[in-house]
GROMACS .gro file of C-alpha atoms in nm:
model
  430
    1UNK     CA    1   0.000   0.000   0.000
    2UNK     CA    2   0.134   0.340  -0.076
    3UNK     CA    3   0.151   0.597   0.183
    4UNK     CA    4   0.133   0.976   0.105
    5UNK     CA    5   0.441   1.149   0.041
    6UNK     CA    6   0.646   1.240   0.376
    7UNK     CA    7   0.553   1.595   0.508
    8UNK     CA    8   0.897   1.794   0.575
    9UNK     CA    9   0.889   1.964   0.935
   10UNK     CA   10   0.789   2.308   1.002
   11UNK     CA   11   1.042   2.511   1.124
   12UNK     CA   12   0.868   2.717   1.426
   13UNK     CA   13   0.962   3.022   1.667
   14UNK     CA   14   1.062   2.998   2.005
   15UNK     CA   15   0.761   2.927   2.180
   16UNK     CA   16   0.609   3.073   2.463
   17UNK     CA   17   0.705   2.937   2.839
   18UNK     CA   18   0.405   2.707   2.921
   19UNK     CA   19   0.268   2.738   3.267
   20UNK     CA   20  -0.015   2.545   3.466
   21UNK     CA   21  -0.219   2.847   3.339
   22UNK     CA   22  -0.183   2.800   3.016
   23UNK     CA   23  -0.269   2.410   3.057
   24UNK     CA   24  -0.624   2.464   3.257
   25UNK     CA   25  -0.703   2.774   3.035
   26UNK     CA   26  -0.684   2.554   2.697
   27UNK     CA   27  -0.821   2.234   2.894
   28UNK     CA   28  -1.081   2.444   3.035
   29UNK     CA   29  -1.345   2.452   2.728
   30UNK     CA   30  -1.286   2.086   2.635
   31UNK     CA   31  -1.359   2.005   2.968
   32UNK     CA   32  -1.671   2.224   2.982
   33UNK     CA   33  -1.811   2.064   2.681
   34UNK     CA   34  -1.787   1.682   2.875
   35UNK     CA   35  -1.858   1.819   3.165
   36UNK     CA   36  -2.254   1.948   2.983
   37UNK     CA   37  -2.227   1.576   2.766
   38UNK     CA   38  -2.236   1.419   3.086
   39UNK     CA   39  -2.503   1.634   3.252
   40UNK     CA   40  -2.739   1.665   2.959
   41UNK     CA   41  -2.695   1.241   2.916
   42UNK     CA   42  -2.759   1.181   3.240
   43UNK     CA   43  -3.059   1.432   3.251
   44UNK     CA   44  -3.212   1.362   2.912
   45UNK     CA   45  -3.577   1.190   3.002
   46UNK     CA   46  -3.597   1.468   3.246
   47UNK     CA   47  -3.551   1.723   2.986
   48UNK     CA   48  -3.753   1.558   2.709
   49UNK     CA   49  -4.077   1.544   2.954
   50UNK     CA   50  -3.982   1.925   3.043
   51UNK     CA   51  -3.954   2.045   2.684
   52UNK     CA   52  -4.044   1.782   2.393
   53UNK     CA   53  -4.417   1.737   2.378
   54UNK     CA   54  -4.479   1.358   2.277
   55UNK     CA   55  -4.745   1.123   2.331
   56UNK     CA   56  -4.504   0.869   2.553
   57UNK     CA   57  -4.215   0.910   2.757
   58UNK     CA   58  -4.003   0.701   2.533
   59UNK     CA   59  -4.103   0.945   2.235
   60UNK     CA   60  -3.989   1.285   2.464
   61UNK     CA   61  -3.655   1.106   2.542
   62UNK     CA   62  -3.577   1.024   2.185
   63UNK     CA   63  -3.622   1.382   2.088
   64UNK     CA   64  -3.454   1.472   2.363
   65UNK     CA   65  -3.130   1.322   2.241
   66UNK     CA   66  -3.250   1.360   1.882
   67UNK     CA   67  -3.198   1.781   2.012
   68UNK     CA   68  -2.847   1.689   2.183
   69UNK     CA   69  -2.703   1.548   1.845
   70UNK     CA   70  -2.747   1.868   1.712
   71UNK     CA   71  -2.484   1.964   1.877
   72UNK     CA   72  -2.225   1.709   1.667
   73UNK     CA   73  -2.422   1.836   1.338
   74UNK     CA   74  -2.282   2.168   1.438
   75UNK     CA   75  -1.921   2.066   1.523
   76UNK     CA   76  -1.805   2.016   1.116
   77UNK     CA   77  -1.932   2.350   1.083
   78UNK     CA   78  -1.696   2.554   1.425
   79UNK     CA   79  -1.418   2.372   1.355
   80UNK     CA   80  -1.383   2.484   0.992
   81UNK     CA   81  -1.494   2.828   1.094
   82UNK     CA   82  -1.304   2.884   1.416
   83UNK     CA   83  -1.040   2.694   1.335
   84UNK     CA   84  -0.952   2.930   1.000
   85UNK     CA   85  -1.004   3.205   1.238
   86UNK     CA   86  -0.730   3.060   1.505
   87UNK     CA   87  -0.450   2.996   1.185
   88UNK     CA   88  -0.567   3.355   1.067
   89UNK     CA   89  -0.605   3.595   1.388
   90UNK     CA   90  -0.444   3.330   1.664
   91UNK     CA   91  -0.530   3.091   1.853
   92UNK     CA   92  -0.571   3.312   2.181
   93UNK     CA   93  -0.843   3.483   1.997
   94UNK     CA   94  -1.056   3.171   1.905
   95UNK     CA   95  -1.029   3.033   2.246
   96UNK     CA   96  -1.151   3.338   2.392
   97UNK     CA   97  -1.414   3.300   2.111
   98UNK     CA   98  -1.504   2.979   2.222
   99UNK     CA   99  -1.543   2.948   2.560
  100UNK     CA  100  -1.754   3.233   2.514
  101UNK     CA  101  -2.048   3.079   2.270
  102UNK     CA  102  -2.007   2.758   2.532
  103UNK     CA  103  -2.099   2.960   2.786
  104UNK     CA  104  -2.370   3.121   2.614
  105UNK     CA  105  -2.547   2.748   2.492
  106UNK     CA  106  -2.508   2.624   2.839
  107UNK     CA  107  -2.670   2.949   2.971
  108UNK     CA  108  -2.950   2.891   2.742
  109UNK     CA  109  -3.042   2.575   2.844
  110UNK     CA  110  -3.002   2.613   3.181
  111UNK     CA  111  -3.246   2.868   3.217
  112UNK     CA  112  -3.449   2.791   2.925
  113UNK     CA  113  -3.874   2.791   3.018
  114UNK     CA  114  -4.030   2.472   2.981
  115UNK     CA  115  -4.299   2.422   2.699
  116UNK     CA  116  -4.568   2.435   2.937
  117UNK     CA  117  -4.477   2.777   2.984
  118UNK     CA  118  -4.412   2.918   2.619
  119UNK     CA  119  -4.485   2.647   2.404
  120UNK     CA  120  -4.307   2.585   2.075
  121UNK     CA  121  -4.024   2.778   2.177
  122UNK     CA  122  -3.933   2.602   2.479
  123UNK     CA  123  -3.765   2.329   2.225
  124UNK     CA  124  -3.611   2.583   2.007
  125UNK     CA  125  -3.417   2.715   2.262
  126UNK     CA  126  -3.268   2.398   2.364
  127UNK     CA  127  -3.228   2.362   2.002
  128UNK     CA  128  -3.028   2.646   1.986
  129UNK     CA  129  -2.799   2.597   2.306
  130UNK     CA  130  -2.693   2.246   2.132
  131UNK     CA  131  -2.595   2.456   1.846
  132UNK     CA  132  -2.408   2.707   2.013
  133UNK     CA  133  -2.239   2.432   2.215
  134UNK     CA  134  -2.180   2.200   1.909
  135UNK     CA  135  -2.023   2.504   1.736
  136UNK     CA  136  -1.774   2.591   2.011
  137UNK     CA  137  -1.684   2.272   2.042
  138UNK     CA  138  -1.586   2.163   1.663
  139UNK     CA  139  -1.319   2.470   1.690
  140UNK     CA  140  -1.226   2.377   2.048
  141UNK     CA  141  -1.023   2.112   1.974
  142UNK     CA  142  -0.842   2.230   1.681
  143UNK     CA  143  -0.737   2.623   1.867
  144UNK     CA  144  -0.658   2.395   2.239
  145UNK     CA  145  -0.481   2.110   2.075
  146UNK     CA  146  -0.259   2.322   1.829
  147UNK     CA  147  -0.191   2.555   2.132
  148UNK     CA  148  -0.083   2.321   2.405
  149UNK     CA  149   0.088   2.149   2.170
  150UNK     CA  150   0.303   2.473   2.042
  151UNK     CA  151   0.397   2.593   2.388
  152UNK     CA  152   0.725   2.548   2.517
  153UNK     CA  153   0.936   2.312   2.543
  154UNK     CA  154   0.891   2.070   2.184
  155UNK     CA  155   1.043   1.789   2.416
  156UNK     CA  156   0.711   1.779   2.607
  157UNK     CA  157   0.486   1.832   2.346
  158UNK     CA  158   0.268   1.511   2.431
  159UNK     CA  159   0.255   1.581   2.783
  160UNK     CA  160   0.092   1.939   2.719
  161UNK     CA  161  -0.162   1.781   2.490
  162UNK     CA  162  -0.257   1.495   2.690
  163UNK     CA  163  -0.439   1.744   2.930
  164UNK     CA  164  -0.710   1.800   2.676
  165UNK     CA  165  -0.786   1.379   2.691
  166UNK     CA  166  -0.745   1.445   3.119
  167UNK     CA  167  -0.965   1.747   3.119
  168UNK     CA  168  -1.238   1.490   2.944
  169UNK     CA  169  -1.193   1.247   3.200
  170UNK     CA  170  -1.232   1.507   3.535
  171UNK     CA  171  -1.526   1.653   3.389
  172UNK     CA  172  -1.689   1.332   3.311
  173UNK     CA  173  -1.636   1.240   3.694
  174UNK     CA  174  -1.759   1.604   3.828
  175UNK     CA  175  -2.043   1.603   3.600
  176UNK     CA  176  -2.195   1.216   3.729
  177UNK     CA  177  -2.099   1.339   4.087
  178UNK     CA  178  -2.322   1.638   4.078
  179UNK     CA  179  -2.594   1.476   3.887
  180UNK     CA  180  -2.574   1.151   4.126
  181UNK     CA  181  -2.569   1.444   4.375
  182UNK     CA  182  -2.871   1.614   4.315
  183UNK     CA  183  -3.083   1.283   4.203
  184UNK     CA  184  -2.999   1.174   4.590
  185UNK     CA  185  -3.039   1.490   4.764
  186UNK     CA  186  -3.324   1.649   4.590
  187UNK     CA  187  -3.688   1.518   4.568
  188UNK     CA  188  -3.836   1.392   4.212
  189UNK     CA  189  -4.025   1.726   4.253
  190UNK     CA  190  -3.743   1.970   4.332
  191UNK     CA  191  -3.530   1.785   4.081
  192UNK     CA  192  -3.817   1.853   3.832
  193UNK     CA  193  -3.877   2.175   3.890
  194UNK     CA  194  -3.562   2.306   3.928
  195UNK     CA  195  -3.237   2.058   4.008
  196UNK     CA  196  -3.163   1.995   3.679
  197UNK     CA  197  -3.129   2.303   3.611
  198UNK     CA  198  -2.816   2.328   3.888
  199UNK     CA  199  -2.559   2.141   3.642
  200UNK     CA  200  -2.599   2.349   3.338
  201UNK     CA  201  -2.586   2.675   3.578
  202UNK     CA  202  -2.257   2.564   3.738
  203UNK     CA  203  -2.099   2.506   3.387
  204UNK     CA  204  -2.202   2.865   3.314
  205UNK     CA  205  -2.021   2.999   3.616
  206UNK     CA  206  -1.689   2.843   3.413
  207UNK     CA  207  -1.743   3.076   3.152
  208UNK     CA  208  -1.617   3.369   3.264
  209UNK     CA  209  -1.293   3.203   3.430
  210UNK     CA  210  -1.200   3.037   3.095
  211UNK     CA  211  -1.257   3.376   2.939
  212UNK     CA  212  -1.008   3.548   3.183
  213UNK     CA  213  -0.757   3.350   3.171
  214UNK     CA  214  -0.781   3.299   2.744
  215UNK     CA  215  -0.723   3.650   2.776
  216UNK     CA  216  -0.447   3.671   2.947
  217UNK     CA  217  -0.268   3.386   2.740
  218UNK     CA  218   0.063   3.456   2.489
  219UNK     CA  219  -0.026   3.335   2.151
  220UNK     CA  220   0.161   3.040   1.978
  221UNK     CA  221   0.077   3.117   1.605
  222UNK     CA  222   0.419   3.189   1.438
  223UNK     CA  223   0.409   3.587   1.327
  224UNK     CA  224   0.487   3.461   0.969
  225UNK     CA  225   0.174   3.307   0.961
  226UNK     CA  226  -0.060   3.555   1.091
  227UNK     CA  227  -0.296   3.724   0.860
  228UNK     CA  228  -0.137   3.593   0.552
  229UNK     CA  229  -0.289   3.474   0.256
  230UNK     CA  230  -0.469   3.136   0.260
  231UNK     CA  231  -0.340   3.087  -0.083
  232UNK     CA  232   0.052   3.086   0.083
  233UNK     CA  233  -0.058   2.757   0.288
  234UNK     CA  234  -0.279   2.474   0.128
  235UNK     CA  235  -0.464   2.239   0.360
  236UNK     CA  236  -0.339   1.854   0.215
  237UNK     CA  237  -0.699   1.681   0.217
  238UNK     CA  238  -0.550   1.389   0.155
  239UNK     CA  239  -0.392   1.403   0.513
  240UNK     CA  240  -0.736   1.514   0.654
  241UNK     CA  241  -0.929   1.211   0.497
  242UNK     CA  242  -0.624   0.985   0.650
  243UNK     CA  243  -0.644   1.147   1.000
  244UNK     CA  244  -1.003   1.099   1.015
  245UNK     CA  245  -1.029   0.740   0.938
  246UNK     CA  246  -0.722   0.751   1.189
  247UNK     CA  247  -0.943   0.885   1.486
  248UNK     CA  248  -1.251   0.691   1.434
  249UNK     CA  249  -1.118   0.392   1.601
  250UNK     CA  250  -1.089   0.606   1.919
  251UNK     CA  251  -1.403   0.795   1.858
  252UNK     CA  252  -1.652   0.480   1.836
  253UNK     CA  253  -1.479   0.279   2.116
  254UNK     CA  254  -1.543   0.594   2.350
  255UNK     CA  255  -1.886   0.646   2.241
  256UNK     CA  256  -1.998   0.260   2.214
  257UNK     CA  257  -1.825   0.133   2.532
  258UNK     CA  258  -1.902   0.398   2.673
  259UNK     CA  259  -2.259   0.584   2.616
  260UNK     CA  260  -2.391   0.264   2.426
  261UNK     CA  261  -2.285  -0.040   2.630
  262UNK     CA  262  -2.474   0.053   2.924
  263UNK     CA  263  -2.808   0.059   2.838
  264UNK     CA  264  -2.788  -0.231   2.581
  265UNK     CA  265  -2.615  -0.419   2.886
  266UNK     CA  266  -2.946  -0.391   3.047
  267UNK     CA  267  -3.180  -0.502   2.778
  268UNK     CA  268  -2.986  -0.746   2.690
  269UNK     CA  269  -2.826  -0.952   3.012
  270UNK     CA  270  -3.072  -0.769   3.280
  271UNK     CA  271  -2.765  -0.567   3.437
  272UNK     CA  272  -2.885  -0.330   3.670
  273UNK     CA  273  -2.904   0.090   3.563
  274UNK     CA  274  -2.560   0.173   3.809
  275UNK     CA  275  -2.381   0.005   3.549
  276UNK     CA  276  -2.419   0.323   3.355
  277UNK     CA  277  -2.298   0.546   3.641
  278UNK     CA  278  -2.013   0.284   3.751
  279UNK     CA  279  -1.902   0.264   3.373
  280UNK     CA  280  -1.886   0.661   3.302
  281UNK     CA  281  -1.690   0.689   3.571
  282UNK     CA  282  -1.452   0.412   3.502
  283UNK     CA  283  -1.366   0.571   3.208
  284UNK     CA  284  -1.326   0.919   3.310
  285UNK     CA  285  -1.100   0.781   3.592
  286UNK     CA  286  -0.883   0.616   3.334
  287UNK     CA  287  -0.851   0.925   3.120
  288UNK     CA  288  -0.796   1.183   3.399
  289UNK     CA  289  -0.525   0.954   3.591
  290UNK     CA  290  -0.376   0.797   3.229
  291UNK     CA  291  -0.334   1.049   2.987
  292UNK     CA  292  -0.050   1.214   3.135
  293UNK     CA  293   0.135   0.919   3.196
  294UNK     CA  294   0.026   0.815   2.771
  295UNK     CA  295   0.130   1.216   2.679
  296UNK     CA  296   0.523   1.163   2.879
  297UNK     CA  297   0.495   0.821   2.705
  298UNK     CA  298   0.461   0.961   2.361
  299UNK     CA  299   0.732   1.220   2.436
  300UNK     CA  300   0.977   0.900   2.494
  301UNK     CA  301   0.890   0.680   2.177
  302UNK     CA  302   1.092   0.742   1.844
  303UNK     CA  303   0.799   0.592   1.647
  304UNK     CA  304   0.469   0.718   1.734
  305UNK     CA  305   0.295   0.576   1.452
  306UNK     CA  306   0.376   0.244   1.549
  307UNK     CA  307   0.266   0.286   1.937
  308UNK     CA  308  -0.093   0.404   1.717
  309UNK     CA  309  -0.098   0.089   1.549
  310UNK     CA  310  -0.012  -0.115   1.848
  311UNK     CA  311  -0.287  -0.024   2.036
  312UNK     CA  312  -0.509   0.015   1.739
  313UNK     CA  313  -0.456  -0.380   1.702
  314UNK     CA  314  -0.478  -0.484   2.066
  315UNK     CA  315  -0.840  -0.325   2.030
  316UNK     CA  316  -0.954  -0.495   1.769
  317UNK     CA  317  -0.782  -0.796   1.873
  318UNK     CA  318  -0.958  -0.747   2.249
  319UNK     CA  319  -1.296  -0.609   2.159
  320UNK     CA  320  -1.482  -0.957   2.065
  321UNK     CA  321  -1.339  -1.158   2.374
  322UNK     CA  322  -1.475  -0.854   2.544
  323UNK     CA  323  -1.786  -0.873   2.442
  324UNK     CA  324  -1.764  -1.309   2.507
  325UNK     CA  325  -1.660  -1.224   2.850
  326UNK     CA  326  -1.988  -1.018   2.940
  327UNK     CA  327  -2.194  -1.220   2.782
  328UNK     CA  328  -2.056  -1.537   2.962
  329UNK     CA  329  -2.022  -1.356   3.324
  330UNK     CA  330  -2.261  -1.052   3.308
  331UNK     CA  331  -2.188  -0.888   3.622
  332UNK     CA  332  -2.137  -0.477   3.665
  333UNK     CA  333  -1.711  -0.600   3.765
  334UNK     CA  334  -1.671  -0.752   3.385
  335UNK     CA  335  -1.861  -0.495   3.210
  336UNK     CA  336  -1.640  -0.199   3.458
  337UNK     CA  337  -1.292  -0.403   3.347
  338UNK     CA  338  -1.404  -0.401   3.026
  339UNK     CA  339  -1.437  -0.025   3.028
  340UNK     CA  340  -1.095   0.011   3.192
  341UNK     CA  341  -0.926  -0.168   2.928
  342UNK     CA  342  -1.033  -0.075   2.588
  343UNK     CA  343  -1.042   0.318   2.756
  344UNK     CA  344  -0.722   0.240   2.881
  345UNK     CA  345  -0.591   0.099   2.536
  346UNK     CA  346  -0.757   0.451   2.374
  347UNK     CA  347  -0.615   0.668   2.646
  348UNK     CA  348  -0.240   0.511   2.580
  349UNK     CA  349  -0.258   0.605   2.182
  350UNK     CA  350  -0.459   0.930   2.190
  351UNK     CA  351  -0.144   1.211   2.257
  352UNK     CA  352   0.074   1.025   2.028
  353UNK     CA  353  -0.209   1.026   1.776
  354UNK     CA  354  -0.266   1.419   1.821
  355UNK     CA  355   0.097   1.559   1.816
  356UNK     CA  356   0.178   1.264   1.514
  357UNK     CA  357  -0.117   1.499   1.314
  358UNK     CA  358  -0.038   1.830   1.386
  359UNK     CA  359   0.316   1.757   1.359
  360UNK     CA  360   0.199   1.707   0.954
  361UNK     CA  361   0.035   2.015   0.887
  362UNK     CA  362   0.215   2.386   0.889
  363UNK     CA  363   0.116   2.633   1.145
  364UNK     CA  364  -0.089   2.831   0.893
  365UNK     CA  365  -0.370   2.572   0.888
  366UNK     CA  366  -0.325   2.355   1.184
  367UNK     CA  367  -0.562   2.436   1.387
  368UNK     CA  368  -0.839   2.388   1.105
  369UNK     CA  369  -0.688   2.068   0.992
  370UNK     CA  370  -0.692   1.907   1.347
  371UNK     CA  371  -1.032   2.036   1.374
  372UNK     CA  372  -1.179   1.919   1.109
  373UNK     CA  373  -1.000   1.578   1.167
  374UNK     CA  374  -1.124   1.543   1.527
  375UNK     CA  375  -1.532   1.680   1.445
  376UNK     CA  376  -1.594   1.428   1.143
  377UNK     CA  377  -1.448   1.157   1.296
  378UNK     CA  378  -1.675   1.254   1.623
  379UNK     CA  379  -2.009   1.372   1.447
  380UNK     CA  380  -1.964   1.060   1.209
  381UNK     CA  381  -1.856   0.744   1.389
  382UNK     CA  382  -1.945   0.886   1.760
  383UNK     CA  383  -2.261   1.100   1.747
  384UNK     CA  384  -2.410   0.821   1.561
  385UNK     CA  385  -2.247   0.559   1.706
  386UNK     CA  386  -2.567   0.477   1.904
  387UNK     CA  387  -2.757   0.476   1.601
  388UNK     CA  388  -2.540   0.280   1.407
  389UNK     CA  389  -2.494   0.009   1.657
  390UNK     CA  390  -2.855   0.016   1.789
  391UNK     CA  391  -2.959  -0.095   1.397
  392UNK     CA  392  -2.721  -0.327   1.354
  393UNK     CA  393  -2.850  -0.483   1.706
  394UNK     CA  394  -3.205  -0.523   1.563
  395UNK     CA  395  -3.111  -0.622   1.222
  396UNK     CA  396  -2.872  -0.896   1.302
  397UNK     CA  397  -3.015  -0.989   1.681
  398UNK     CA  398  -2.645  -1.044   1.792
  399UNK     CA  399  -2.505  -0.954   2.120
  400UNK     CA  400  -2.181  -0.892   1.952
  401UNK     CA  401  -2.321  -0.582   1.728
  402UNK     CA  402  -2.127  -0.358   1.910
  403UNK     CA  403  -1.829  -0.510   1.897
  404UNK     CA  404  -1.795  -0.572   1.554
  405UNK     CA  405  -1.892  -0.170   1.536
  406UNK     CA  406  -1.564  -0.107   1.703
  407UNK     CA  407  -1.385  -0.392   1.530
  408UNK     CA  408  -1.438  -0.238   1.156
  409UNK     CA  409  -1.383   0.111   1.315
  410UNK     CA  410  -1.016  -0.006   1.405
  411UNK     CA  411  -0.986  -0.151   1.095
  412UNK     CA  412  -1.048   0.156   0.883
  413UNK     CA  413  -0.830   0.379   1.173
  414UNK     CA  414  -0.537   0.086   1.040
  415UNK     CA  415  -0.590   0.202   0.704
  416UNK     CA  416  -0.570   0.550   0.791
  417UNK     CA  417  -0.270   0.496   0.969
  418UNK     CA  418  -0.118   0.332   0.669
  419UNK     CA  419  -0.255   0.631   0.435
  420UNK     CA  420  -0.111   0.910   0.706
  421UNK     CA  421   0.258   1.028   0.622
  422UNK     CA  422   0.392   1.137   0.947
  423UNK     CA  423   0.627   1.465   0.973
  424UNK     CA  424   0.961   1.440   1.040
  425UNK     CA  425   0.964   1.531   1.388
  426UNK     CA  426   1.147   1.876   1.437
  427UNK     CA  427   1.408   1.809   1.663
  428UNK     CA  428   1.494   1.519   1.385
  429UNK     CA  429   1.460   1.263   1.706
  430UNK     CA  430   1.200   1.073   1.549
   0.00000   0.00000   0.00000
């Protein structure tokens, strides 16, 4: 198979001094965005009795999440936009932007009115929070990523962007803690009225701390590169369509194992609803505690393409026995270890796979190109992942749907890896 032509490394300026500042401001949005995924999932019959008229509860909690994958519609769209705006203006600039429309989606939901008390627009508005936060979040990545990854020292490049994956994991575990919170403390009328409202309110009260300290951050966009000419720096789609079949692997084991495997756990072997809880948690204790210690291991290996593929194999190679294992001895324990290692296997790969792509695109369109990498492979093969899997469940009957989901995922990330020519690193110690 022939790979793309090598990409020659991009010379850079000296880079800014990276401090713990820096770190929590550009973690801050990603974490903001899991942090509302978390609330809104865990919430989301609540909120489709509150705002969706239907003529069941099942049909109010299907458009209910119908509304909150409008968000990953929207992410395609903010990371081309924001992102071409970070390799233009900065990437200070479109953070600031960012957290900013984040904050202003989870505002709106938060204190939204219900449709019982202004009708038709009591969906809209939800509607138009997912948007908002969809948008912000599709250039999140891209402006973050590229930034952390561009400050300081190049030696510890992996490190720096292994807090985005850690920030996903801590705000997965504070988000279930104050929803398990609140559906403990508060009565099923207080929590209906106005509990879950609490969550969504709290993430707006991050706003304006991200948008301090985005304000206060020194840019990493090379001078060279701001404001000029988008004709001077050509985004290599053939690189893009590689990286995204590269991320996908990631994407769907996150979103099957993760969002999916719960509830068809329940249907299917009779596990009990805290294995939903137990398993969110699992993994958002595996990326907060493992990504730093994946980012300094990506930092040590000469070859991070082939610690990608390693991992990308032991997936598919694990995913099926997995699946055997549950099925055999259902219990919460196997479908929790389960969790923990095909995370864990995710979490090990993930900074090598981010610095290994923006390492192959200049710092005029980096931010873009990571973006739009990172939101198709998400709004594709992770929004939908649920979707996808649930039809493949009732078409075929098998328990093993869902693995075979996540098998041909980390097949095609293989290929991608295959397809992806990887920079020479710019230290020349790859």
């Amino acid at each position: 198979m022939h790979t793309l032509n090598r990409t020659a490394a991009v010379p850079v300026e000296a880079a800014p001094r990276v401090t713990r500042r820096t770190v929590v401001a550009a973690a801050l949005g990603n974490g903001l965005e899991f942090f509302d995924f978390t609330v809104y999932s865990f919430f989301a019959a609540l909120i489709g009795k509150l705002f969706f008229p239907a003529s069941s509860d099942v049909g109010a909690l299907m458009l209910s999440l119908a509304t909150f994958g409008v968000g990953f519609v929207a992410r395609p769209l903010g990371s081309v936009a924001i992102g071409a705006y970070a390799d233009r203006a900065g990437r200070k600039p479109a953070l600031v932007l960012t957290v900013a429309l984040m904050a202003l989606g989870t505002g709106i939901i938060g204190f939204a009115p219900t449709y019982a008390q202004i009708g038709i627009a009591a969906p809209l508005l939800i509607v138009i929070g997912r948007l908002l936060q969809g948008f912000s979040a599709g250039g999140e990545v891209g402006a973050a990523t590229t930034l952390l990854m561009e400050s300081g020292d190049a030696g510890r490049r992996g490190e720096r962007v292994s807090w985005q994956m850690a920030s996903q994991g801590g705000a997965t575990l504070v988000g279930a803690f104050v929803a398990l919170t609140l559906s403990r403390a508060l009565s099923p009328e207080a929590l209906h009225a106005w509990g879950w409202r609490v969550p969504f309110v709290l993430g707006l009260l991050i706003g304006p701390v991200g948008f301090y300290l985005r304000r206060h951050l020194d840019d990493t966009l090379p001078h060279a590169a701001a404001g000029a000419p988008r004709g001077r720096a050509r985004i290599p789609w053939r690189q893009v369509v590689a990286g995204t079949l590269l991320v996908i692997g990631g994407t769907s084991t996150t979103y099957t194992i993760v969002f999916f495997l719960p509830s068809f756990l329940t249907l299917t072997v009779g596990m009990p609803a805290s294995v939903s809880l137990l398993s969110g948690c699992a993994a958002g204790a595996v990326l907060l505690i493992g990504s730093p210690f994946a980012g300094r291991l990506a930092d040590r290996v000469r070859r991070r393409k082939r610690l990608v593929g390693v991992t990308c194999v032991a997936s598919a190679v694990l995913v099926l026995p997995a699946f055997y294992a549950m099925k055999m001895w259902p219990s919460v324990g196997t479908a929790v270890a389960v969790v923990i290692v095909l995370i864990g296997l995710m979490t090990l790969s993930s900074p090598a796979g981010f610095v290994m792509i923006l390492d192959a695109f200049r710092p005029e369109v980096r931010a873009m190109s990571l973006g739009m990498i990172y939101a198709l492979g998400v709004t594709i093969f992770g929004g939908f992942a649920q979707l996808i899997v649930g039809a493949m469940w009732r078409a075929t009957g098998s328990f093993y749907a869902p693995a075979w989901y996540v098998l041909g995922c980390s097949a095609a990330s293989l290929v991608g890896l295959a397809l992806f020519a990887e920079a020479s690193d710019v230290e020349g110690s790859r």
